[in-house]
Amino acid sequence: MKRVTCLQEGGRTLASTPVEVVAAEVGIAAPEQVTTGASFTVSWTATVNPND
């Protein structure tokens, strides 16, 4: 568990909450090498951010 704290100038705590940090379960697949200018496919599983 970690704690996120929002501090005001001068160090006064405005808010604080515990946050659980977990490993992301994601995967990515791509060629190990490609020729300059060549097209290639990259695929991934799962996302961390909706914009992924």
Tab-separated table of C-alpha atoms in Angstrom:
chain	number	residue	atom	x	y	z
A	1	MET	CA	0.000	0.000	0.000
A	2	LYS	CA	1.096	3.524	-0.781
A	3	ARG	CA	-0.394	6.816	0.314
A	4	VAL	CA	-1.155	9.790	-1.929
A	5	THR	CA	-1.107	13.105	-0.100
A	6	CYS	CA	-1.993	16.589	-1.348
A	7	LEU	CA	0.015	19.243	0.476
A	8	GLN	CA	-0.540	22.976	0.673
A	9	GLU	CA	2.429	25.339	0.501
A	10	GLY	CA	3.975	25.250	3.944
A	11	GLY	CA	3.437	21.493	4.237
A	12	ARG	CA	-0.137	21.411	5.583
A	13	THR	CA	-1.962	18.237	4.464
A	14	LEU	CA	-5.129	19.021	2.501
A	15	ALA	CA	-6.094	15.417	1.707
A	16	SER	CA	-4.644	11.936	1.916
A	17	THR	CA	-5.772	8.486	0.785
A	18	PRO	CA	-4.285	4.982	0.586
A	19	VAL	CA	-3.668	3.569	-2.898
A	20	GLU	CA	-2.925	-0.042	-3.779
A	21	VAL	CA	-0.287	-0.361	-6.512
A	22	VAL	CA	-0.553	-3.554	-8.559
A	23	ALA	CA	1.299	-4.899	-11.579
A	24	ALA	CA	-0.420	-4.294	-14.899
A	25	GLU	CA	-1.322	-7.490	-16.741
A	26	VAL	CA	-0.636	-6.444	-20.327
A	27	GLY	CA	1.209	-7.892	-23.277
A	28	ILE	CA	2.694	-6.659	-26.556
A	29	ALA	CA	3.903	-8.491	-29.654
A	30	ALA	CA	6.009	-7.028	-32.472
A	31	PRO	CA	8.842	-8.173	-34.726
A	32	GLU	CA	12.308	-8.068	-33.174
A	33	GLN	CA	13.646	-6.226	-36.227
A	34	VAL	CA	12.186	-4.405	-39.230
A	35	THR	CA	13.707	-2.756	-42.271
A	36	THR	CA	13.606	1.047	-42.372
A	37	GLY	CA	10.391	2.164	-44.064
A	38	ALA	CA	8.780	-1.291	-43.892
A	39	SER	CA	5.252	-1.830	-42.598
A	40	PHE	CA	4.833	-4.164	-39.645
A	41	THR	CA	2.157	-5.266	-37.208
A	42	VAL	CA	2.098	-4.606	-33.483
A	43	SER	CA	-0.573	-6.147	-31.272
A	44	TRP	CA	-1.333	-5.895	-27.572
A	45	THR	CA	-3.573	-7.470	-24.979
A	46	ALA	CA	-5.331	-5.661	-22.181
A	47	THR	CA	-4.994	-1.945	-21.564
A	48	VAL	CA	-4.159	0.280	-18.642
A	49	ASN	CA	-5.655	3.462	-20.079
A	50	PRO	CA	-8.872	3.681	-22.161
A	51	ASN	CA	-6.877	5.593	-24.820
A	52	ASP	CA	-4.472	2.673	-25.370
